Coordinates of C-alpha atoms and ligand atoms in Angstrom, one line a residue:
X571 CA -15.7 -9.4 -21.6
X572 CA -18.1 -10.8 -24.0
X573 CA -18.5 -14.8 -24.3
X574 CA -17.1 -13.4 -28.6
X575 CA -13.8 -12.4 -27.2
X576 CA -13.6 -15.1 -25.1
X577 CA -13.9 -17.7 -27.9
X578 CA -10.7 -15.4 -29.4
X579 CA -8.5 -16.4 -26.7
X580 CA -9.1 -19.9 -26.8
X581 CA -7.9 -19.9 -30.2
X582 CA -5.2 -17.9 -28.9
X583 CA -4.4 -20.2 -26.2
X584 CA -3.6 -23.3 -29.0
X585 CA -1.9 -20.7 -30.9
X586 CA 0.8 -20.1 -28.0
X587 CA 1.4 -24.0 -27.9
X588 CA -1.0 -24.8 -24.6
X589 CA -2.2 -27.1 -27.0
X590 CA -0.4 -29.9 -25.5
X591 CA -1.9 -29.2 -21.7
X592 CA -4.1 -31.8 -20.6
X593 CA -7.3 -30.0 -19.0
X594 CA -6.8 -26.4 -18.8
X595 CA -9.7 -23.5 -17.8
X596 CA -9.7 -20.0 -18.4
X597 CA -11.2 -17.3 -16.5
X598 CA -11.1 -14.9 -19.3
X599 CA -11.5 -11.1 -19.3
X600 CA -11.5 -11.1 -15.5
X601 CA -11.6 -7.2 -14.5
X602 CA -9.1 -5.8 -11.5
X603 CA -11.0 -5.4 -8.7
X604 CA -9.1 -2.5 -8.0
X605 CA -6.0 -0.7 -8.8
X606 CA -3.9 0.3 -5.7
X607 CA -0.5 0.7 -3.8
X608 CA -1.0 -2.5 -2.0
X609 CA 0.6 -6.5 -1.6
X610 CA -0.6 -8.3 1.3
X611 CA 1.6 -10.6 0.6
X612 CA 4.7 -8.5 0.4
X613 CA 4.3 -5.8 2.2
X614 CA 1.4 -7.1 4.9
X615 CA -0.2 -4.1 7.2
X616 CA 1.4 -1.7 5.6
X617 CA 1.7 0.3 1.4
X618 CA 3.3 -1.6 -0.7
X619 CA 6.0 -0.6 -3.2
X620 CA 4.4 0.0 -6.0
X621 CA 1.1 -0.1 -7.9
X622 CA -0.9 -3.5 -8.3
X623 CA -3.7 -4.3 -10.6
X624 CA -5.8 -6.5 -8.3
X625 CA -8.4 -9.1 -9.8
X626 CA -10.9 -11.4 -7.6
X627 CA -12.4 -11.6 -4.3
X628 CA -14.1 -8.4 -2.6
X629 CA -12.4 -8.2 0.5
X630 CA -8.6 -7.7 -0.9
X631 CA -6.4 -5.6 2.1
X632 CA -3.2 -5.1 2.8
X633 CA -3.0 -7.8 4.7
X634 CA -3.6 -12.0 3.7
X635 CA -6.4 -13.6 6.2
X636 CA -7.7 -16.4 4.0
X637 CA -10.4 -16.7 6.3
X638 CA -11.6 -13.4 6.2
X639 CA -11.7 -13.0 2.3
X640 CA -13.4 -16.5 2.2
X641 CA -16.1 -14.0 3.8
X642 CA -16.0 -11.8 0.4
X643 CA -19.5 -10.7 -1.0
X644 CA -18.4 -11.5 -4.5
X645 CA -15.2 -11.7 -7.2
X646 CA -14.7 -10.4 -10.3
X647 CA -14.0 -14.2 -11.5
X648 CA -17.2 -15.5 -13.0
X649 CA -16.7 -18.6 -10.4
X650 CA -18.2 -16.9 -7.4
X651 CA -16.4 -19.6 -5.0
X652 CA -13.1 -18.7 -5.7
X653 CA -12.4 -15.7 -3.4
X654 CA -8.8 -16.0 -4.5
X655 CA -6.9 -12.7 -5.8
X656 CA -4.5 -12.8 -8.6
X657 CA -2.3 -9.4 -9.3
X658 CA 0.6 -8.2 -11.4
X659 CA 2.1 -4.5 -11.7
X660 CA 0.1 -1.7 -13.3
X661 CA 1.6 -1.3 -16.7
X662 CA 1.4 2.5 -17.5
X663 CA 1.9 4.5 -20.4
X664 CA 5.2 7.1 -20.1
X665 CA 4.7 10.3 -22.6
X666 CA 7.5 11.6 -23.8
X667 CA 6.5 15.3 -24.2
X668 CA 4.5 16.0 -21.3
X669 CA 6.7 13.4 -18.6
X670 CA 3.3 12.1 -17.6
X671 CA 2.1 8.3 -16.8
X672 CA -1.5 6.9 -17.5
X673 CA -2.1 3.9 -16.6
X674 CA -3.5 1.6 -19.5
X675 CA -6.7 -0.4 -19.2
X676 CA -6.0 -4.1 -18.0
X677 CA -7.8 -7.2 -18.0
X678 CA -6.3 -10.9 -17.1
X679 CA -6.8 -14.4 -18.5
X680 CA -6.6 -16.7 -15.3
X681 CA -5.5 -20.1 -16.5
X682 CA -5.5 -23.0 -14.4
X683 CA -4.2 -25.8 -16.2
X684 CA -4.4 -29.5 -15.0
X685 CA -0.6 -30.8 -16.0
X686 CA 1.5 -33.6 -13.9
X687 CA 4.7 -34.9 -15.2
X688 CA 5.8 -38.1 -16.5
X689 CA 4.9 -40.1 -13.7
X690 CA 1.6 -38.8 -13.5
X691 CA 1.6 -37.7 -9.3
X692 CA -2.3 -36.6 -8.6
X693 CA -2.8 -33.0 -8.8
X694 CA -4.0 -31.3 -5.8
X695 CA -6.1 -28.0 -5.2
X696 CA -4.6 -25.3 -3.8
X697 CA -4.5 -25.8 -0.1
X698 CA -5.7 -23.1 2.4
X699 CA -3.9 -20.5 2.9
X700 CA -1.4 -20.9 0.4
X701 CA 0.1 -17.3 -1.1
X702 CA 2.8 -17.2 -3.8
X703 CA 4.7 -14.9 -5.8
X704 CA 6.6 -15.5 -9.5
X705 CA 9.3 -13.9 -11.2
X706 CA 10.8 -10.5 -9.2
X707 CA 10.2 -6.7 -9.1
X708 CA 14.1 -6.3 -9.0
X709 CA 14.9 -8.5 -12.1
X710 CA 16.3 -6.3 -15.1
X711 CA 18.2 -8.8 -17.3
X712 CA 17.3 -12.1 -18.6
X713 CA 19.2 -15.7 -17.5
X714 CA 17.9 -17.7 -20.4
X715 CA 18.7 -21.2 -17.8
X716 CA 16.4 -19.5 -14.9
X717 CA 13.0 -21.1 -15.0
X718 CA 12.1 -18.1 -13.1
X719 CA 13.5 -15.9 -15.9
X720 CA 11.4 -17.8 -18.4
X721 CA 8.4 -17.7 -16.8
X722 CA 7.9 -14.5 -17.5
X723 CA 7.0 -13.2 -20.8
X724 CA 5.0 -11.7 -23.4
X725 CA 3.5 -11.5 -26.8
X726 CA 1.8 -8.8 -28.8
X727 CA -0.8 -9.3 -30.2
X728 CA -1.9 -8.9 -33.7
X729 CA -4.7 -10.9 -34.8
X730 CA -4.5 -10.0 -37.9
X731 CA -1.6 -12.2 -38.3
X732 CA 0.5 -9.8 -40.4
X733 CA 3.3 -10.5 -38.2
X734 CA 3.3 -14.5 -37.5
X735 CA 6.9 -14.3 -39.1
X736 CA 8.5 -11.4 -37.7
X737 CA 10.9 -12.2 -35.0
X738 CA 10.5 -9.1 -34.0
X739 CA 6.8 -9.7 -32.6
X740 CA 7.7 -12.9 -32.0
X741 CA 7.2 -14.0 -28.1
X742 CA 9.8 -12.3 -25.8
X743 CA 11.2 -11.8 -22.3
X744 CA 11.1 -8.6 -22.2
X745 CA 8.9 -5.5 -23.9
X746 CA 8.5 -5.0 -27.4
X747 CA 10.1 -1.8 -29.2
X748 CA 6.6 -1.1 -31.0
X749 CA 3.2 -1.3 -29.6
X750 CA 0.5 -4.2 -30.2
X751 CA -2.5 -3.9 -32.6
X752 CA -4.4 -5.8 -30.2
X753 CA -2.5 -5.5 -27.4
X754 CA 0.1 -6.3 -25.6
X755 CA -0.2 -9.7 -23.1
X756 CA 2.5 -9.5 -20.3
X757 CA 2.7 -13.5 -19.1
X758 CA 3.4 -15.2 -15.8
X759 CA 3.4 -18.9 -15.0
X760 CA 3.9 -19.7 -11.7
X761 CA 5.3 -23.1 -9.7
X762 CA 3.5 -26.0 -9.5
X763 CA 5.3 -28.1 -6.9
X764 CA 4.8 -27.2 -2.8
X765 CA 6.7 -28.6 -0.3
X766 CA 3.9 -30.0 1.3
X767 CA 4.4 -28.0 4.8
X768 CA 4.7 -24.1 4.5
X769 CA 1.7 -22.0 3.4
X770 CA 4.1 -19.4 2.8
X771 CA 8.2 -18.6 3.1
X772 CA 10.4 -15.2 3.8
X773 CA 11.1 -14.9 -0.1
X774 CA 7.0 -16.2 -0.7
X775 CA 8.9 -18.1 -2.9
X776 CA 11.0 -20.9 -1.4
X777 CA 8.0 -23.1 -0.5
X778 CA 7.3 -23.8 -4.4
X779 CA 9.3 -24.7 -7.2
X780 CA 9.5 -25.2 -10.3
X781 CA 8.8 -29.2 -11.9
X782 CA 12.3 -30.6 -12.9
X783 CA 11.8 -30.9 -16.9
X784 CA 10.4 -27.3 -17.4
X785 CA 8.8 -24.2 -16.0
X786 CA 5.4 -25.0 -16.8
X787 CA 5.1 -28.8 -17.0
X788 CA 7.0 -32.0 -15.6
X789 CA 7.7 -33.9 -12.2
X790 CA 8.2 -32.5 -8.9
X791 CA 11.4 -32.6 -7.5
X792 CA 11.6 -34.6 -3.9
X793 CA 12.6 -31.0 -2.2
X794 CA 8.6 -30.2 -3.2
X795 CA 6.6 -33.7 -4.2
X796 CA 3.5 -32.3 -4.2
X797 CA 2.0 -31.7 -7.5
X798 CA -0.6 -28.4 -7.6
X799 CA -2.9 -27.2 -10.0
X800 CA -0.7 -25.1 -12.6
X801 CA -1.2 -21.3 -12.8
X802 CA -0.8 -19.0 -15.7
X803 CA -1.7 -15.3 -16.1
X804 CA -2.3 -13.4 -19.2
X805 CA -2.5 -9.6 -18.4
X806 CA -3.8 -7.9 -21.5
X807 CA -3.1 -4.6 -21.7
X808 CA -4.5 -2.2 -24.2
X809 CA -1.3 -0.7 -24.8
X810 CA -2.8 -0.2 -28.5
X811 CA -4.7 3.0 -27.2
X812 CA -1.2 4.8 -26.7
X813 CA 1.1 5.5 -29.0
X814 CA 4.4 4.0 -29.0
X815 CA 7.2 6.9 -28.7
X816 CA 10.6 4.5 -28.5
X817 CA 12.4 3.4 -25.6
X818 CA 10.4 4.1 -21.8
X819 CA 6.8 4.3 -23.4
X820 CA 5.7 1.5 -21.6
X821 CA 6.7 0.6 -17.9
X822 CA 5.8 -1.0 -15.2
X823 CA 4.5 0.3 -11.9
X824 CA 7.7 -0.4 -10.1
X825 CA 10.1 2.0 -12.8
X826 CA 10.8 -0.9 -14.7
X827 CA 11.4 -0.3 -18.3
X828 CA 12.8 -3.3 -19.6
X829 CA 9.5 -5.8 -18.4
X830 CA 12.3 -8.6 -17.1
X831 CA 10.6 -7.2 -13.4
X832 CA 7.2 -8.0 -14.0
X833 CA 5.9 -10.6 -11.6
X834 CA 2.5 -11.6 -10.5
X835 CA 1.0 -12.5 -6.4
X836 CA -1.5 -15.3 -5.7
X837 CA -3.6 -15.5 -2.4
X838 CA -5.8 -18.8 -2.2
X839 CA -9.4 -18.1 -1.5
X840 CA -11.0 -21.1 -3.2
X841 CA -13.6 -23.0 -1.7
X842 CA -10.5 -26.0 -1.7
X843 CA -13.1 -28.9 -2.1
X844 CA -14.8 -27.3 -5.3
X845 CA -11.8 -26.6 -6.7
X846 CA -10.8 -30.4 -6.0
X847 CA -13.3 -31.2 -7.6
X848 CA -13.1 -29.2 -10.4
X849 CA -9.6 -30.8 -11.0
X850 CA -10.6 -34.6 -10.7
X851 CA -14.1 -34.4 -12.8
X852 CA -12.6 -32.5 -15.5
X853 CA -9.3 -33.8 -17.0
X854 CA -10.1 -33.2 -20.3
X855 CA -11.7 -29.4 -19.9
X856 CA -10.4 -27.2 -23.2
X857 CA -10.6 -23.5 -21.9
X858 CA -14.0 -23.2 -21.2
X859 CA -15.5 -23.2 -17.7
X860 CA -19.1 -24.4 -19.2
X861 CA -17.6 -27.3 -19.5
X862 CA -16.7 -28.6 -16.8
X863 CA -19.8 -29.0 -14.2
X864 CA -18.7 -28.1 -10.9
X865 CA -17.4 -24.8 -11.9
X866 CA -20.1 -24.3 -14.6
X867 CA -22.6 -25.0 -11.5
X868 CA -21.2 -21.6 -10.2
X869 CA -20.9 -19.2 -13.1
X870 CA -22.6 -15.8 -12.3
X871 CA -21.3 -13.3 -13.9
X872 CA -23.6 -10.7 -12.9
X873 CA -22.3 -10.7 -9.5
X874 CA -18.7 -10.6 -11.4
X875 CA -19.5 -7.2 -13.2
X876 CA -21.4 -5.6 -9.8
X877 CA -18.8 -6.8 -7.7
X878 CA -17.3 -3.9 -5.8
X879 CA -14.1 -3.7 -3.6
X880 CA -15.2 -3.7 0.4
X881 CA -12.2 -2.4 2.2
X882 CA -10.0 0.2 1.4
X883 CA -7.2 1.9 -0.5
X884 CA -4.1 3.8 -0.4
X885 CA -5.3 7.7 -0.7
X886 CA -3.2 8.9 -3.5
X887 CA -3.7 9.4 -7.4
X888 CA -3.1 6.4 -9.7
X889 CA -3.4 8.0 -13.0
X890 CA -7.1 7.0 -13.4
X891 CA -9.2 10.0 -14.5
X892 CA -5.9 12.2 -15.0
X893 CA -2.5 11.3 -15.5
X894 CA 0.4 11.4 -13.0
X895 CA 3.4 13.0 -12.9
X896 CA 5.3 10.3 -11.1
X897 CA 4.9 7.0 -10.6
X898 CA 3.0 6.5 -6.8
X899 CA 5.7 5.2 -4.3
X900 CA 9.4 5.2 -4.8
X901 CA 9.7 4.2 -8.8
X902 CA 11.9 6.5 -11.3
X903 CA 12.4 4.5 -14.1
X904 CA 14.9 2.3 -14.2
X905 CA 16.7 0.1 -16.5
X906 CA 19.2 -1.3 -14.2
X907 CA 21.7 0.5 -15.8
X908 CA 23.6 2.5 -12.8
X909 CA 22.3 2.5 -9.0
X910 CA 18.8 2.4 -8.5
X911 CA 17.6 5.7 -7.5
X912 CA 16.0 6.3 -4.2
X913 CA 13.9 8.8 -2.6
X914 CA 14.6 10.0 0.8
X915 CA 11.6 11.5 2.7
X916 CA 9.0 10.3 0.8
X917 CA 5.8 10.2 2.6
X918 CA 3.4 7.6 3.4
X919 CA 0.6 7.9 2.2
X920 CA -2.9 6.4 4.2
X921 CA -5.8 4.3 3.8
X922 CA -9.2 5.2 3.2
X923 CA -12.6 3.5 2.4
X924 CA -12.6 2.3 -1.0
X925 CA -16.5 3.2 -1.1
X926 CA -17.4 7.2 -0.3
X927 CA -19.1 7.4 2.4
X928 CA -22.8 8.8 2.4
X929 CA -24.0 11.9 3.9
X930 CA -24.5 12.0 7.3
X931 CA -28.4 10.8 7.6
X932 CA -28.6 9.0 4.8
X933 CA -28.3 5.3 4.0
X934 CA -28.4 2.9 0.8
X935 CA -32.1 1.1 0.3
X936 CA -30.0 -1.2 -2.5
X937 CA -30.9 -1.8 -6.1
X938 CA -34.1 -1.1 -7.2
X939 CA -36.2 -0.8 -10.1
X940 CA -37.2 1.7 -12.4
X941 CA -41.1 3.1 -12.6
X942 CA -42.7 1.0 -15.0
X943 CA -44.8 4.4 -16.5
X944 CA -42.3 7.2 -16.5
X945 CA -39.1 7.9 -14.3
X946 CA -39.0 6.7 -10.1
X947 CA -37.6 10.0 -9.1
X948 CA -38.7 13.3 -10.9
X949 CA -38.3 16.1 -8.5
X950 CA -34.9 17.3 -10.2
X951 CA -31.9 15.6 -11.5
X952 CA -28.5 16.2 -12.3
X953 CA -25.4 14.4 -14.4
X954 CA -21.4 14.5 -13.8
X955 CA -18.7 12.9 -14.8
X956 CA -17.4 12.5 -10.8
X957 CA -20.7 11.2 -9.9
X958 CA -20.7 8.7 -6.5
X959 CA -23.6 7.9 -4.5
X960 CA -22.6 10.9 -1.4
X961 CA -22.4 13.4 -4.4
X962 CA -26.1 12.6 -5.7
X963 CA -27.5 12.4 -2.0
X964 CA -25.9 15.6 -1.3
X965 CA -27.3 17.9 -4.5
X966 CA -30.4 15.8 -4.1
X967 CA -30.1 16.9 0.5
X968 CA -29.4 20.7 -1.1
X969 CA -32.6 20.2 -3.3
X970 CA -34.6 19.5 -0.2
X971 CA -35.4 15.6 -1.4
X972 CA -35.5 12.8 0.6
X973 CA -34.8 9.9 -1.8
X974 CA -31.8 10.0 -4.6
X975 CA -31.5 7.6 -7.3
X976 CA -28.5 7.1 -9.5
X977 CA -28.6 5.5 -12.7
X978 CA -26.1 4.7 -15.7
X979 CA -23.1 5.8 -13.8
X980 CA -23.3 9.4 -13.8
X981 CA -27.1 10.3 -13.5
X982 CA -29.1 11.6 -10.4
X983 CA -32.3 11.9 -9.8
X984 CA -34.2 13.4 -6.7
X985 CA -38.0 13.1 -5.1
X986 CA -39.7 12.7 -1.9
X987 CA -41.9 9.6 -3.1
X988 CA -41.3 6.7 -5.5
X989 CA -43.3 7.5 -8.0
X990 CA -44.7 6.1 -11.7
X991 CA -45.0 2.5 -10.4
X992 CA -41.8 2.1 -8.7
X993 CA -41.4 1.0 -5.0
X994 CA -38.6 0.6 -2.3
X995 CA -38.3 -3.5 -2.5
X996 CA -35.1 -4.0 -3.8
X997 CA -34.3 -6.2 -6.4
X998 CA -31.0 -8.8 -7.1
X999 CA -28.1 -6.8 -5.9
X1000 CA -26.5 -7.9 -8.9
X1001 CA -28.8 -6.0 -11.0
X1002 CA -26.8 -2.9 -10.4
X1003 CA -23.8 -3.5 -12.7
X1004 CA -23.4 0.4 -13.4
X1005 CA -20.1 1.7 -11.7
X1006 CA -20.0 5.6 -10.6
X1007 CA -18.4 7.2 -12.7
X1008 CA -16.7 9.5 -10.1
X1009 CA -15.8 5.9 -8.2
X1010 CA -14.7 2.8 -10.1
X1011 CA -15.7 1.0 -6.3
X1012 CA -19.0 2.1 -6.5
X1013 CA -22.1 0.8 -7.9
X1014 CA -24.6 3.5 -9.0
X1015 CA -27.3 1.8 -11.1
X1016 CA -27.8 -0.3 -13.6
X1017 CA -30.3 -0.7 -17.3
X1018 CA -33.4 0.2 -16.0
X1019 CA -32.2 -0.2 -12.2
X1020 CA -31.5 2.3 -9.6
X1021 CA -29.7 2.5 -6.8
X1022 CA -31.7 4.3 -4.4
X1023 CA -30.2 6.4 -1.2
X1024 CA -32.9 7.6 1.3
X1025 CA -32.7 10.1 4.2
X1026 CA -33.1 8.6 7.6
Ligands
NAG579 C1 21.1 -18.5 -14.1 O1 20.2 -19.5 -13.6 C2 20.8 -20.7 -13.3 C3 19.6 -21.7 -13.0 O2 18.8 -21.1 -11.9 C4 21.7 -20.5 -12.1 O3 22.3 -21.8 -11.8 C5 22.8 -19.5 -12.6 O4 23.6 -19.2 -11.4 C6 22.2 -18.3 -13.0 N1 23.2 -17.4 -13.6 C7 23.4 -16.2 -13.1 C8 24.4 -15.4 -13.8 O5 22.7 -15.7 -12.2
NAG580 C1 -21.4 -7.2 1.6 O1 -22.5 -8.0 2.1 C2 -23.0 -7.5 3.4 C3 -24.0 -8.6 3.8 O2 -24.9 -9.0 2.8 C4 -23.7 -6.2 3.2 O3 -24.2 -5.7 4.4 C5 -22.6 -5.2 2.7 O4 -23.2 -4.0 2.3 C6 -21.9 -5.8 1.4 N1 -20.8 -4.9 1.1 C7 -20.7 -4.4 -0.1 C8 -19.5 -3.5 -0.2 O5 -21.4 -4.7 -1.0

């Protein structure tokens, strides 16, 4: 997202009454690294229930080892150091003629905001190893004295402000009965107190809690006296590019219609000292991660927008590309009204590499740059809108080439020789921002940059 929208939601942000934080910073438009069947915190080693959108560190699986993601290549979170995922349910689109789901385009606003109670305890970094969950897939009604309850929420968004008055758009528990000019932004603050020991509990719950005063500011009670860095997601969802057809239009990955269910899943990954540090040197931060110097120091959102998913995911449709005709695991809607359905003999479905994998006999150079006189690669060329880097070095293998290049997502192009000025020394990996059209977890290309595959 551009550094123009970003100023938008800082605006936002003192709008929806974070005015009163103390420091607060914003990762803002982060982008899901992926969109799968999986919750390693849940459901570790094995499919989880129901569809996550998945933002951060490269080396997400179904299964938390802070120590290997720490190992990531890169995160879709500008602050490369923070190999920490954040995820929430898909929200999809239900049409009403046709029975089909799509899911609708997501980004998040990570918030980490730097708030202690009354009696001021220090606020401490995330420690190592620490994964956490807030609010609960199975929640269909609203207790209005749950903090859990009303840390979950959302807002739809209308910039224009033609609806400021409306109680109807005003801020809400649960979804809207009408969809969001500008989207709608499904909320999710989660505990800030730790009990100081576990890393983790059975309900990935019990080791946090809530501060005493209020969900999302105040002291810690003695049960969990240690005072963490607050977390908030915004999950914007684009529900604007759907039409609203009344009640069902909207649910969540898990069946749920009503949006009390929605929840979100931390996994620390944070280089703990930077993030430390972060806190301490930056008490008075207002949204923006420029200005406060130990994250600024480690901006690079090149490597962000390149960043690809290294491991793997569940091998079954999504909705991305073409719509579904059920929701992926066991999820007919459901309002909580009745029993919950269920679905004996479902199958399980496996894993598989999130990245195709090349032709046999051919490998990726990396990212390279175009010929500074005419085109690298002339000897043919192709385009589709399923383009991955094994479909361009296969027509470019059934050409009788030895080199393919892809370019712009969805372009290939085949030689034996670099040609028109171009050579095989690669260039910043994050130069190739272009993903393949036929794989969202695949790089191929990028403005004036290739990636280049080459026959062994
Ligand atoms: C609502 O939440 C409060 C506070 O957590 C709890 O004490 C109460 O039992 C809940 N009510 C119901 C009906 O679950
Ligand atoms: C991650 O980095 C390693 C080491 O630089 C590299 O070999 C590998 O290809 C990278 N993986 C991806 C998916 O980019």
């Amino acid at each position: 997202m551009s550094l123009k929208s970003c100023s938008k939601l800082v605006l936002l942000a003192a709008l929806v009454g974070l005015a009163n934080a103390q420091g607060y910073w914003i990762f803002a438009g982060s982008r899901p690294i992926v969109t799968t069947r999986l919750d390693s915190i849940v459901a570790p080693n094995a499919i989880g229930t129901h569809v996550h959108s998945i933002v951060g560190a490269s080396r997400f699986k179904n299964v938390y080892d802070a120590a290997d993601l720490m190992r990531s290549n890169c995160t879709t979170i500008p602050v490369q150091p923070d190999k920490s995922n954040y995820w929430a349910p898909q929200l999809y689109h239900h049409d009403h003629q046709t029975g089909v789901f799509t899911p609708i385009p997501t980004s998040f606003n990570v918030y980490y905001l730097l708030r202690n109670g009354p009696t001021k305890k220090p606020i401490k970094a995330f420690p190592p190893g620490l994964r956490m969950l807030a609010g609960d897939t199975n929640r269909r009604s609203y207790n209005a004295s749950s903090f859990a309850d009303q840390a979950v929420s959302f807002v739809c968004q209308d910039f224009s402000g033609a609806h400021d008055h409306d109680p109807d758009w005003a801020e809400r528990n649960n979804f809207f009965d009408h969809s969001c000019p500008d989207g709608l932004r499904a909320q999710v603050f989660f505990p800030s107190c730790w009990d100081g020991n576990n890393l983790d509990s059975a309900d990935h719950k019990s080791h946090m809690s809530y501060p005493i005063q209020n969900y999302n500011s105040g002291d810690c009670p003695d049960s969990h006296p240690i005072q963490l860095v607050s977390l908030f997601y915004e999950m914007i969802v684009s529900v604007d590019k759907f039409d609203y057809q009344g009640a069902d239009t909207y649910v969540l990955a898990n069946g749920d219609t009503t949006g009390y269910g929605h929840h979100g899943d931390f996994q620390n990954g944070w280089d703990v000292n930077l993030l430390q540090n972060a806190i301490d040197s930056c008490p008075n931060v207002n949204a923006d991660i420029r200005d406060c110097p130990p994250l600024a120091a480690n901006i690079n959102q090149a490597s962000a927008d390149a960043c690809v998913l290294e491991t793997q995911v569940v091998d079954e449709a999504t909705g991305f590309g073409s719509p579904i005709t059920t929701l992926p695991g066991c999820n007919p809607l459901w309002d909580g009204t009745g029993p919950r359905p269920t679905c004996p003999g479902l199958p399980t479905p496996s894993l598989v590499p999130a990245q195709t994998s090349l032709p046999s006999g051919w490998t990726q150079v990396g990212c390279i740059a175009e010929g500074s006189s005419g085109r690298a690669l002339t000897g043919a060329s192709t385009t589709s809108s399923t383009m991955t880097r094994a479909s361009c070095a296969s027509f470019c293998a059934s050409k009788g080439f030895s080199l393919a290049g892809i370019e712009f997502s969805d372009e290939c192009y085949c030689d034996s020789q670099l040609r028109n000025g171009a050579s095989s020394s690669t260039v910043t990996w994050n130069e190739c921002t272009n993903h393949c059209a036929g794989n969202s977890n695949e790089i191929c290309g990028g403005p004036n940059r290739l990636t280049l595959i080459k026959k062994n």
